mmCIF file of C-alpha atoms in Angstrom:
data_model
loop_
_atom_site.group_PDB
_atom_site.id
_atom_site.type_symbol
_atom_site.label_atom_id
_atom_site.label_comp_id
_atom_site.label_asym_id
_atom_site.label_seq_id
_atom_site.Cartn_x
_atom_site.Cartn_y
_atom_site.Cartn_z
ATOM 1 C CA MET A 21 87.193 116.517 81.097
ATOM 2 C CA ILE A 22 89.670 116.177 83.997
ATOM 3 C CA ARG A 23 92.387 118.798 83.718
ATOM 4 C CA ASP A 24 94.247 118.103 86.980
ATOM 5 C CA ALA A 25 93.172 115.026 88.942
ATOM 6 C CA ARG A 26 95.264 116.041 91.959
ATOM 7 C CA VAL A 27 92.876 118.892 92.745
ATOM 8 C CA LEU A 28 89.982 116.452 93.136
ATOM 9 C CA ARG A 29 91.756 114.060 95.491
ATOM 10 C CA ALA A 30 90.762 113.915 99.138
ATOM 11 C CA GLY A 31 94.205 114.747 100.544
ATOM 12 C CA PHE A 32 94.972 117.627 98.172
ATOM 13 C CA VAL A 33 96.138 120.805 99.902
ATOM 14 C CA PRO A 34 95.323 123.881 97.758
ATOM 15 C CA ARG A 35 97.577 126.886 97.367
ATOM 16 C CA GLU A 36 94.815 129.016 98.859
ATOM 17 C CA VAL A 37 92.192 127.824 101.316
ATOM 18 C CA GLU A 38 88.608 129.042 101.283
ATOM 19 C CA HIS A 39 86.833 130.532 104.320
ATOM 20 C CA ARG A 40 89.415 129.559 106.922
ATOM 21 C CA ASP A 41 91.520 132.730 107.180
ATOM 22 C CA ALA A 42 90.950 133.172 110.919
ATOM 23 C CA GLU A 43 91.877 129.548 111.657
ATOM 24 C CA VAL A 44 94.958 129.709 109.413
ATOM 25 C CA ASN A 45 96.138 132.888 111.116
ATOM 26 C CA HIS A 46 95.512 131.434 114.586
ATOM 27 C CA LEU A 47 97.444 128.227 113.873
ATOM 28 C CA SER A 48 100.252 130.152 112.166
ATOM 29 C CA SER A 49 100.667 132.379 115.213
ATOM 30 C CA VAL A 50 100.886 129.315 117.495
ATOM 31 C CA LEU A 51 103.683 127.818 115.393
ATOM 32 C CA GLU A 52 105.520 131.087 114.748
ATOM 33 C CA PRO A 53 108.069 130.647 117.611
ATOM 34 C CA ILE A 54 109.702 127.690 115.845
ATOM 35 C CA THR A 55 110.646 129.993 112.970
ATOM 36 C CA ASN A 56 112.929 131.746 115.489
ATOM 37 C CA GLY A 57 114.319 128.506 116.873
ATOM 38 C CA GLU A 58 112.088 128.614 119.964
ATOM 39 C CA PRO A 59 109.627 126.021 121.316
ATOM 40 C CA ALA A 60 106.012 126.393 120.208
ATOM 41 C CA ASP A 61 102.842 125.645 122.161
ATOM 42 C CA THR A 62 100.858 122.536 121.351
ATOM 43 C CA ALA A 63 97.883 123.284 119.108
ATOM 44 C CA ILE A 64 94.610 121.360 119.338
ATOM 45 C CA VAL A 65 92.493 121.524 116.186
ATOM 46 C CA THR A 66 88.926 120.285 116.622
ATOM 47 C CA GLY A 67 85.696 120.115 114.660
ATOM 48 C CA PRO A 68 83.314 117.701 112.939
ATOM 49 C CA SER A 69 84.413 115.523 110.040
ATOM 50 C CA GLY A 70 84.887 117.410 106.785
ATOM 51 C CA THR A 71 85.572 120.848 108.274
ATOM 52 C CA GLY A 72 89.119 121.106 106.920
ATOM 53 C CA LYS A 73 91.132 120.279 110.054
ATOM 54 C CA THR A 74 93.755 118.187 108.243
ATOM 55 C CA CYS A 75 93.854 120.465 105.215
ATOM 56 C CA ILE A 76 94.434 123.586 107.316
ATOM 57 C CA SER A 77 97.123 121.907 109.428
ATOM 58 C CA LYS A 78 99.013 120.742 106.350
ATOM 59 C CA PHE A 79 98.524 124.108 104.634
ATOM 60 C CA VAL A 80 99.994 126.045 107.559
ATOM 61 C CA THR A 81 102.976 123.701 107.989
ATOM 62 C CA GLU A 82 103.739 123.796 104.261
ATOM 63 C CA ARG A 83 103.633 127.586 104.321
ATOM 64 C CA LEU A 84 106.037 127.554 107.281
ATOM 65 C CA ARG A 85 108.436 125.311 105.361
ATOM 66 C CA GLU A 86 108.306 127.685 102.417
ATOM 67 C CA GLU A 87 109.229 130.624 104.622
ATOM 68 C CA VAL A 88 111.847 129.020 106.877
ATOM 69 C CA LEU A 89 114.657 126.698 105.812
ATOM 70 C CA ASP A 90 115.157 124.888 109.119
ATOM 71 C CA VAL A 91 111.617 123.659 109.726
ATOM 72 C CA GLU A 92 110.290 120.215 108.854
ATOM 73 C CA ALA A 93 106.830 118.660 109.133
ATOM 74 C CA ILE A 94 105.683 115.102 109.801
ATOM 75 C CA TYR A 95 102.141 113.827 109.350
ATOM 76 C CA VAL A 96 100.924 110.821 111.369
ATOM 77 C CA ASN A 97 97.505 109.261 110.832
ATOM 78 C CA CYS A 98 96.742 107.906 114.312
ATOM 79 C CA TRP A 99 93.828 105.871 113.019
ATOM 80 C CA ARG A 100 96.398 103.812 111.099
ATOM 81 C CA ASN A 101 99.192 104.185 113.662
ATOM 82 C CA TYR A 102 97.045 103.697 116.756
ATOM 83 C CA THR A 103 99.656 102.229 119.106
ATOM 84 C CA ARG A 104 102.346 104.197 120.884
ATOM 85 C CA PHE A 105 105.053 102.187 119.111
ATOM 86 C CA ARG A 106 103.601 102.737 115.638
ATOM 87 C CA THR A 107 103.288 106.482 116.196
ATOM 88 C CA LEU A 108 106.826 106.879 117.525
ATOM 89 C CA TYR A 109 108.168 104.634 114.769
ATOM 90 C CA GLN A 110 106.380 106.650 112.057
ATOM 91 C CA ILE A 111 107.921 109.901 113.354
ATOM 92 C CA LEU A 112 111.406 108.399 113.560
ATOM 93 C CA ASP A 113 111.000 106.835 110.121
ATOM 94 C CA ASP A 114 110.176 110.222 108.601
ATOM 95 C CA LEU A 115 113.255 111.600 110.365
ATOM 96 C CA GLY A 116 115.331 108.797 108.798
ATOM 97 C CA ALA A 117 116.220 107.320 112.199
ATOM 98 C CA THR A 118 114.803 103.785 112.073
ATOM 99 C CA ILE A 119 117.647 101.879 110.383
ATOM 100 C CA ASP A 120 118.505 99.717 113.404
ATOM 101 C CA ILE A 121 115.083 99.663 115.054
ATOM 102 C CA HIS A 122 113.359 96.280 115.208
ATOM 103 C CA ARG A 123 109.563 96.403 115.225
ATOM 104 C CA GLN A 124 109.297 93.312 117.423
ATOM 105 C CA SER A 125 111.988 93.853 120.025
ATOM 106 C CA THR A 126 112.880 97.537 120.353
ATOM 107 C CA PRO A 127 111.409 98.971 123.609
ATOM 108 C CA HIS A 128 109.328 102.146 123.571
ATOM 109 C CA ASP A 129 111.821 104.007 125.771
ATOM 110 C CA GLU A 130 114.487 103.531 123.136
ATOM 111 C CA LEU A 131 112.273 105.220 120.563
ATOM 112 C CA VAL A 132 111.676 108.153 122.912
ATOM 113 C CA ASP A 133 115.443 108.367 123.599
ATOM 114 C CA ARG A 134 116.049 108.450 119.854
ATOM 115 C CA LEU A 135 113.631 111.371 119.509
ATOM 116 C CA GLN A 136 115.340 113.183 122.401
ATOM 117 C CA GLN A 137 118.650 112.858 120.576
ATOM 118 C CA HIS A 138 117.258 114.326 117.364
ATOM 119 C CA ASP A 139 119.354 117.390 116.572
ATOM 120 C CA GLY A 140 117.987 118.231 113.121
ATOM 121 C CA PRO A 141 115.640 121.078 112.198
ATOM 122 C CA ARG A 142 112.721 121.892 114.480
ATOM 123 C CA THR A 143 109.824 119.698 113.415
ATOM 124 C CA VAL A 144 106.055 120.101 113.455
ATOM 125 C CA VAL A 145 104.326 116.775 114.113
ATOM 126 C CA ILE A 146 100.690 116.577 113.004
ATOM 127 C CA LEU A 147 98.868 113.858 114.963
ATOM 128 C CA ASP A 148 95.671 113.378 112.968
ATOM 129 C CA GLU A 149 92.747 111.545 114.628
ATOM 130 C CA VAL A 150 94.767 111.778 117.849
ATOM 131 C CA ASP A 151 91.799 110.541 119.886
ATOM 132 C CA GLN A 152 92.305 107.172 118.155
ATOM 133 C CA LEU A 153 95.544 106.520 120.040
ATOM 134 C CA GLU A 154 95.227 103.483 122.290
ATOM 135 C CA ASP A 155 97.964 104.920 124.503
ATOM 136 C CA PRO A 156 97.770 108.748 124.498
ATOM 137 C CA SER A 157 101.014 108.935 126.526
ATOM 138 C CA VAL A 158 102.761 109.399 123.183
ATOM 139 C CA ILE A 159 101.448 112.987 123.317
ATOM 140 C CA TYR A 160 103.281 113.415 126.614
ATOM 141 C CA ASP A 161 106.419 111.902 125.037
ATOM 142 C CA LEU A 162 106.399 114.572 122.349
ATOM 143 C CA HIS A 163 105.142 117.371 124.596
ATOM 144 C CA SER A 164 108.311 117.097 126.679
ATOM 145 C CA LEU A 165 110.640 117.502 123.661
ATOM 146 C CA PRO A 166 111.188 121.194 122.808
ATOM 147 C CA GLN A 167 112.506 120.440 119.303
ATOM 148 C CA PHE A 168 109.029 119.215 118.303
ATOM 149 C CA ALA A 169 105.858 121.264 117.923
ATOM 150 C CA ILE A 170 102.629 119.278 118.027
ATOM 151 C CA ILE A 171 99.311 119.749 116.245
ATOM 152 C CA CYS A 172 96.667 117.416 117.698
ATOM 153 C CA ILE A 173 93.635 116.928 115.440
ATOM 154 C CA ALA A 174 90.452 115.472 116.936
ATOM 155 C CA ASN A 175 86.699 115.686 116.451
ATOM 156 C CA LYS A 176 85.968 116.687 120.054
ATOM 157 C CA GLU A 177 88.189 118.057 122.806
ATOM 158 C CA GLU A 178 86.376 116.225 125.590
ATOM 159 C CA GLU A 179 87.023 112.834 124.026
ATOM 160 C CA LEU A 180 90.723 113.601 123.808
ATOM 161 C CA PHE A 181 90.884 114.944 127.382
ATOM 162 C CA GLY A 182 88.866 112.027 128.703
ATOM 163 C CA ARG A 183 91.546 109.554 127.640
ATOM 164 C CA VAL A 184 94.714 111.182 128.973
ATOM 165 C CA ASP A 185 96.006 111.294 132.536
ATOM 166 C CA ASP A 186 95.931 114.347 134.794
ATOM 167 C CA ARG A 187 99.535 115.388 134.135
ATOM 168 C CA LEU A 188 98.700 115.832 130.454
ATOM 169 C CA VAL A 189 95.157 117.168 130.766
ATOM 170 C CA SER A 190 96.331 120.392 132.419
ATOM 171 C CA ARG A 191 98.932 120.908 129.702
ATOM 172 C CA LEU A 192 96.472 120.250 126.912
ATOM 173 C CA ARG A 193 93.861 122.549 128.431
ATOM 174 C CA SER A 194 96.408 125.356 128.421
ATOM 175 C CA SER A 195 97.251 124.658 124.772
ATOM 176 C CA GLU A 196 96.018 126.814 121.923
ATOM 177 C CA HIS A 197 92.668 125.572 120.630
ATOM 178 C CA VAL A 198 91.672 126.092 117.003
ATOM 179 C CA ARG A 199 87.998 125.177 116.588
ATOM 180 C CA MET A 200 86.403 124.532 113.211
ATOM 181 C CA ASP A 201 82.678 124.758 112.522
ATOM 182 C CA LYS A 202 80.812 123.042 109.710
ATOM 183 C CA TYR A 203 80.824 124.903 106.412
ATOM 184 C CA HIS A 204 77.742 126.736 105.183
ATOM 185 C CA ASP A 205 76.390 125.794 101.759
ATOM 186 C CA ASP A 206 77.739 129.004 100.189
ATOM 187 C CA GLN A 207 81.198 128.244 101.578
ATOM 188 C CA LEU A 208 81.094 124.691 100.243
ATOM 189 C CA TYR A 209 80.027 126.077 96.878
ATOM 190 C CA ASP A 210 83.128 128.308 96.837
ATOM 191 C CA ILE A 211 85.367 125.331 97.696
ATOM 192 C CA LEU A 212 83.790 123.207 94.951
ATOM 193 C CA SER A 213 83.933 126.050 92.445
ATOM 194 C CA ALA A 214 87.684 126.468 93.033
ATOM 195 C CA ARG A 215 88.290 122.701 92.674
ATOM 196 C CA ALA A 216 86.214 122.599 89.480
ATOM 197 C CA LYS A 217 88.059 125.613 88.059
ATOM 198 C CA TRP A 218 91.500 124.058 88.532
ATOM 199 C CA GLY A 219 90.621 120.396 88.153
ATOM 200 C CA LEU A 220 88.077 120.271 85.323
ATOM 201 C CA ASP A 221 87.634 121.687 81.837
ATOM 202 C CA GLU A 222 85.326 124.673 81.480
ATOM 203 C CA ASP A 223 81.548 124.261 81.393
ATOM 204 C CA VAL A 224 81.443 120.588 82.394
ATOM 205 C CA ILE A 225 79.430 121.344 85.543
ATOM 206 C CA THR A 226 76.986 124.169 86.249
ATOM 207 C CA ASP A 227 76.803 126.479 89.232
ATOM 208 C CA ASP A 228 73.403 125.007 90.051
ATOM 209 C CA GLN A 229 74.920 121.512 90.188
ATOM 210 C CA LEU A 230 77.713 122.721 92.474
ATOM 211 C CA TYR A 231 75.094 124.225 94.803
ATOM 212 C CA ARG A 232 73.216 120.919 94.801
ATOM 213 C CA ILE A 233 76.395 119.078 95.797
ATOM 214 C CA ALA A 234 76.992 121.619 98.575
ATOM 215 C CA ASP A 235 73.437 121.159 99.845
ATOM 216 C CA ALA A 236 73.701 117.350 99.757
ATOM 217 C CA ALA A 237 77.026 117.369 101.634
ATOM 218 C CA ALA A 238 75.479 119.220 104.601
ATOM 219 C CA GLY A 239 78.624 121.079 105.651
ATOM 220 C CA ASP A 240 81.062 118.208 104.988
ATOM 221 C CA ALA A 241 83.759 119.317 102.532
ATOM 222 C CA ARG A 242 85.209 115.802 102.336
ATOM 223 C CA LEU A 243 81.870 114.457 101.089
ATOM 224 C CA ALA A 244 81.297 117.418 98.748
ATOM 225 C CA ILE A 245 84.685 116.982 97.068
ATOM 226 C CA GLY A 246 84.100 113.212 96.976
ATOM 227 C CA ILE A 247 80.818 113.695 95.082
ATOM 228 C CA LEU A 248 82.493 116.065 92.595
ATOM 229 C CA ARG A 249 85.429 113.676 92.092
ATOM 230 C CA THR A 250 83.188 110.633 91.624
ATOM 231 C CA ALA A 251 80.909 112.468 89.184
ATOM 232 C CA ALA A 252 83.831 113.750 87.106
ATOM 233 C CA SER A 253 85.420 110.307 87.022
ATOM 234 C CA LYS A 254 82.170 108.627 85.915
ATOM 235 C CA ALA A 255 81.481 111.242 83.231
ATOM 236 C CA ASP A 256 85.073 110.952 81.988
ATOM 237 C CA ARG A 257 84.840 107.138 81.736
ATOM 238 C CA GLU A 258 81.603 107.422 79.784
ATOM 239 C CA ASN A 259 83.133 110.026 77.418
ATOM 240 C CA GLN A 260 80.471 112.564 78.350
ATOM 241 C CA GLU A 261 81.012 116.213 77.459
ATOM 242 C CA ARG A 262 79.560 117.365 80.758
ATOM 243 C CA ILE A 263 78.382 116.038 84.099
ATOM 244 C CA THR A 264 74.670 115.177 83.856
ATOM 245 C CA ASN A 265 72.186 115.257 86.721
ATOM 246 C CA ASP A 266 71.831 111.466 86.559
ATOM 247 C CA ILE A 267 75.603 111.080 86.934
ATOM 248 C CA LEU A 268 75.531 113.500 89.861
ATOM 249 C CA LEU A 269 72.788 111.516 91.582
ATOM 250 C CA ASP A 270 74.739 108.259 91.253
ATOM 251 C CA ALA A 271 77.924 110.001 92.363
ATOM 252 C CA ALA A 272 76.329 111.181 95.613
ATOM 253 C CA GLU A 273 75.394 107.617 96.556
ATOM 254 C CA ASP A 274 78.776 106.233 95.473
ATOM 255 C CA ALA A 275 80.774 108.889 97.334
ATOM 256 C CA ARG A 276 78.854 108.245 100.552
ATOM 257 C CA ALA A 277 79.414 104.504 100.197
ATOM 258 C CA GLN A 278 83.139 104.989 99.510
ATOM 259 C CA ILE A 279 83.616 107.226 102.547
ATOM 260 C CA LYS A 280 81.672 104.803 104.733
ATOM 261 C CA GLN A 281 83.707 101.816 103.542
ATOM 262 C CA LYS A 282 86.964 103.703 104.055
ATOM 263 C CA SER A 283 85.908 104.480 107.640
ATOM 264 C CA ILE A 284 85.037 100.825 108.266
ATOM 265 C CA ASP A 285 88.362 99.688 106.798
ATOM 266 C CA SER A 286 90.174 102.134 109.094
ATOM 267 C CA LEU A 287 88.721 100.723 112.317
ATOM 268 C CA THR A 288 91.246 99.194 114.687
ATOM 269 C CA PRO A 289 90.840 95.452 115.418
ATOM 270 C CA HIS A 290 89.010 96.141 118.704
ATOM 271 C CA GLN A 291 86.774 98.763 117.103
ATOM 272 C CA ARG A 292 85.939 96.351 114.287
ATOM 273 C CA VAL A 293 84.757 93.773 116.834
ATOM 274 C CA VAL A 294 82.483 96.389 118.435
ATOM 275 C CA TYR A 295 81.162 97.473 115.015
ATOM 276 C CA ASN A 296 80.390 93.871 114.037
ATOM 277 C CA ILE A 297 78.529 93.307 117.319
ATOM 278 C CA VAL A 298 76.311 96.323 116.626
ATOM 279 C CA ARG A 299 75.814 95.157 113.032
ATOM 280 C CA ASP A 300 74.826 91.629 114.054
ATOM 281 C CA HIS A 301 72.693 92.357 117.144
ATOM 282 C CA GLU A 302 71.317 95.911 116.771
ATOM 283 C CA PRO A 303 69.920 97.756 118.606
ATOM 284 C CA LEU A 304 72.096 97.342 121.681
ATOM 285 C CA GLY A 305 72.930 99.362 124.790
ATOM 286 C CA PRO A 306 76.579 100.039 125.729
ATOM 287 C CA SER A 307 76.649 97.519 128.596
ATOM 288 C CA GLU A 308 75.466 94.652 126.406
ATOM 289 C CA ILE A 309 77.876 95.697 123.666
ATOM 290 C CA HIS A 310 80.739 95.607 126.158
ATOM 291 C CA ASP A 311 79.651 92.201 127.509
ATOM 292 C CA ARG A 312 79.583 90.691 124.026
ATOM 293 C CA TYR A 313 82.858 92.393 123.164
ATOM 294 C CA THR A 314 84.690 90.974 126.219
ATOM 295 C CA GLU A 315 83.615 87.480 125.150
ATOM 296 C CA LYS A 316 85.213 87.902 121.725
ATOM 297 C CA VAL A 317 88.639 89.412 122.495
ATOM 298 C CA ASP A 318 91.568 88.260 124.605
ATOM 299 C CA ASP A 319 92.558 91.666 125.969
ATOM 300 C CA PRO A 320 89.326 93.664 126.348
ATOM 301 C CA ARG A 321 89.361 97.411 126.830
ATOM 302 C CA THR A 322 87.371 99.217 129.510
ATOM 303 C CA LYS A 323 83.716 100.203 129.202
ATOM 304 C CA ARG A 324 84.814 103.805 128.910
ATOM 305 C CA THR A 325 87.088 102.984 125.969
ATOM 306 C CA VAL A 326 84.325 101.044 124.208
ATOM 307 C CA ARG A 327 81.995 104.035 124.664
ATOM 308 C CA THR A 328 84.708 106.146 123.025
ATOM 309 C CA TYR A 329 84.803 103.683 120.123
ATOM 310 C CA LEU A 330 81.032 103.986 119.720
ATOM 311 C CA SER A 331 81.159 107.787 119.882
ATOM 312 C CA LYS A 332 83.799 107.790 117.146
ATOM 313 C CA MET A 333 81.609 105.591 114.953
ATOM 314 C CA VAL A 334 78.692 107.972 115.476
ATOM 315 C CA GLN A 335 80.864 110.910 114.402
ATOM 316 C CA TYR A 336 81.834 109.043 111.232
ATOM 317 C CA ASN A 337 78.233 108.128 110.442
ATOM 318 C CA LEU A 338 78.768 104.388 110.879
ATOM 319 C CA VAL A 339 76.334 103.902 113.777
ATOM 320 C CA ASP A 340 73.363 105.799 115.172
ATOM 321 C CA ALA A 341 72.840 106.528 118.866
ATOM 322 C CA GLU A 342 69.249 106.829 120.109
ATOM 323 C CA GLY A 343 68.135 107.843 123.580
ATOM 324 C CA THR A 344 69.741 109.580 126.555
ATOM 325 C CA SER A 345 73.015 108.464 128.112
ATOM 326 C CA ARG A 346 71.106 106.235 130.567
ATOM 327 C CA ASP A 347 69.059 104.276 127.995
ATOM 328 C CA ARG A 348 71.097 104.844 124.838
ATOM 329 C CA GLU A 349 71.025 102.206 122.109
ATOM 330 C CA TYR A 350 73.267 101.842 119.087
ATOM 331 C CA SER A 351 72.396 100.561 115.624
ATOM 332 C CA LEU A 352 73.917 100.795 112.151
ATOM 333 C CA VAL A 353 73.185 103.903 110.122
ATOM 334 C CA GLY A 354 70.274 103.043 107.807
ATOM 335 C CA SER A 355 70.930 102.927 104.084
ATOM 336 C CA GLU A 356 67.273 103.276 103.106
ATOM 337 C CA ALA A 357 67.202 107.093 103.360
ATOM 338 C CA ALA A 358 66.497 108.900 100.105
ATOM 339 C CA SER A 359 69.386 110.722 98.508
ATOM 340 C CA PRO A 360 69.316 114.490 99.200
ATOM 341 C CA MET A 361 70.567 115.065 95.631
ATOM 342 C CA GLN A 362 67.077 114.328 94.275
#
């Protein structure tokens, strides 16, 4: 049943992207100066989860590398590399410049100096989930190096701007902004149809089923592709000739659970403490969450940072926020809701 499993994977970058021509052209024009050996503006790519921000950024940089010999690209997941050191180390490691760097003792300034000395091809650095950085000054580190072009990916601009100092805010506000909106159902159908065409045998899933997946995913391409992948995998394991509606229903629940667990597993240690507090004592207001949090950690972050953590968890459907900013309360997202695939 599965013809090419790569096409169904979450991080797969297709040869052609659906319904993002304007965004691709915008981002390509921002990066075009590096093809002539000139510095490029920083690009900020924003939008809700599942709108193709990472896919488009990787697609554009890969196309650049196909067209120009002396251009490289580095991808950094800032949710995983959330400290300044980890981010700088990841970039240097991809450049092959970490041989004599010691994770425990090498100072940050030495890593920045090493980047300044880089005399290889001009490099596009994709900072994904950039609003996860505990120390956003790493953006300033890179912003000041003309041999690097930066793509900052975040859910919301204001959360990124709210965490950087004034010297960087003005620079980021003057950057090129590429904004992504949620997909419509018809657009998600086209994305799923292309994945099914290249990834699955013919006639294993109907157009009606693809539309049902698109409707259930509510504009989130990551979830839609996850449902398709999970359904195909389950049908393949059971030696089915096609994907049945029962398999599709189970796949929707499983894909949601997998995405949720992946988001929980990706939380930083401090975010995990905040998440556990909400889980154990819901519903709670931000002040009480911060009070409980400061009791549990040795180096507590500010109230503003904890509110940013909570906002991030809301965006990734881990917690719900009820009420206005003055009387807001947070609780875990309920699991009792009926599946929209029914």
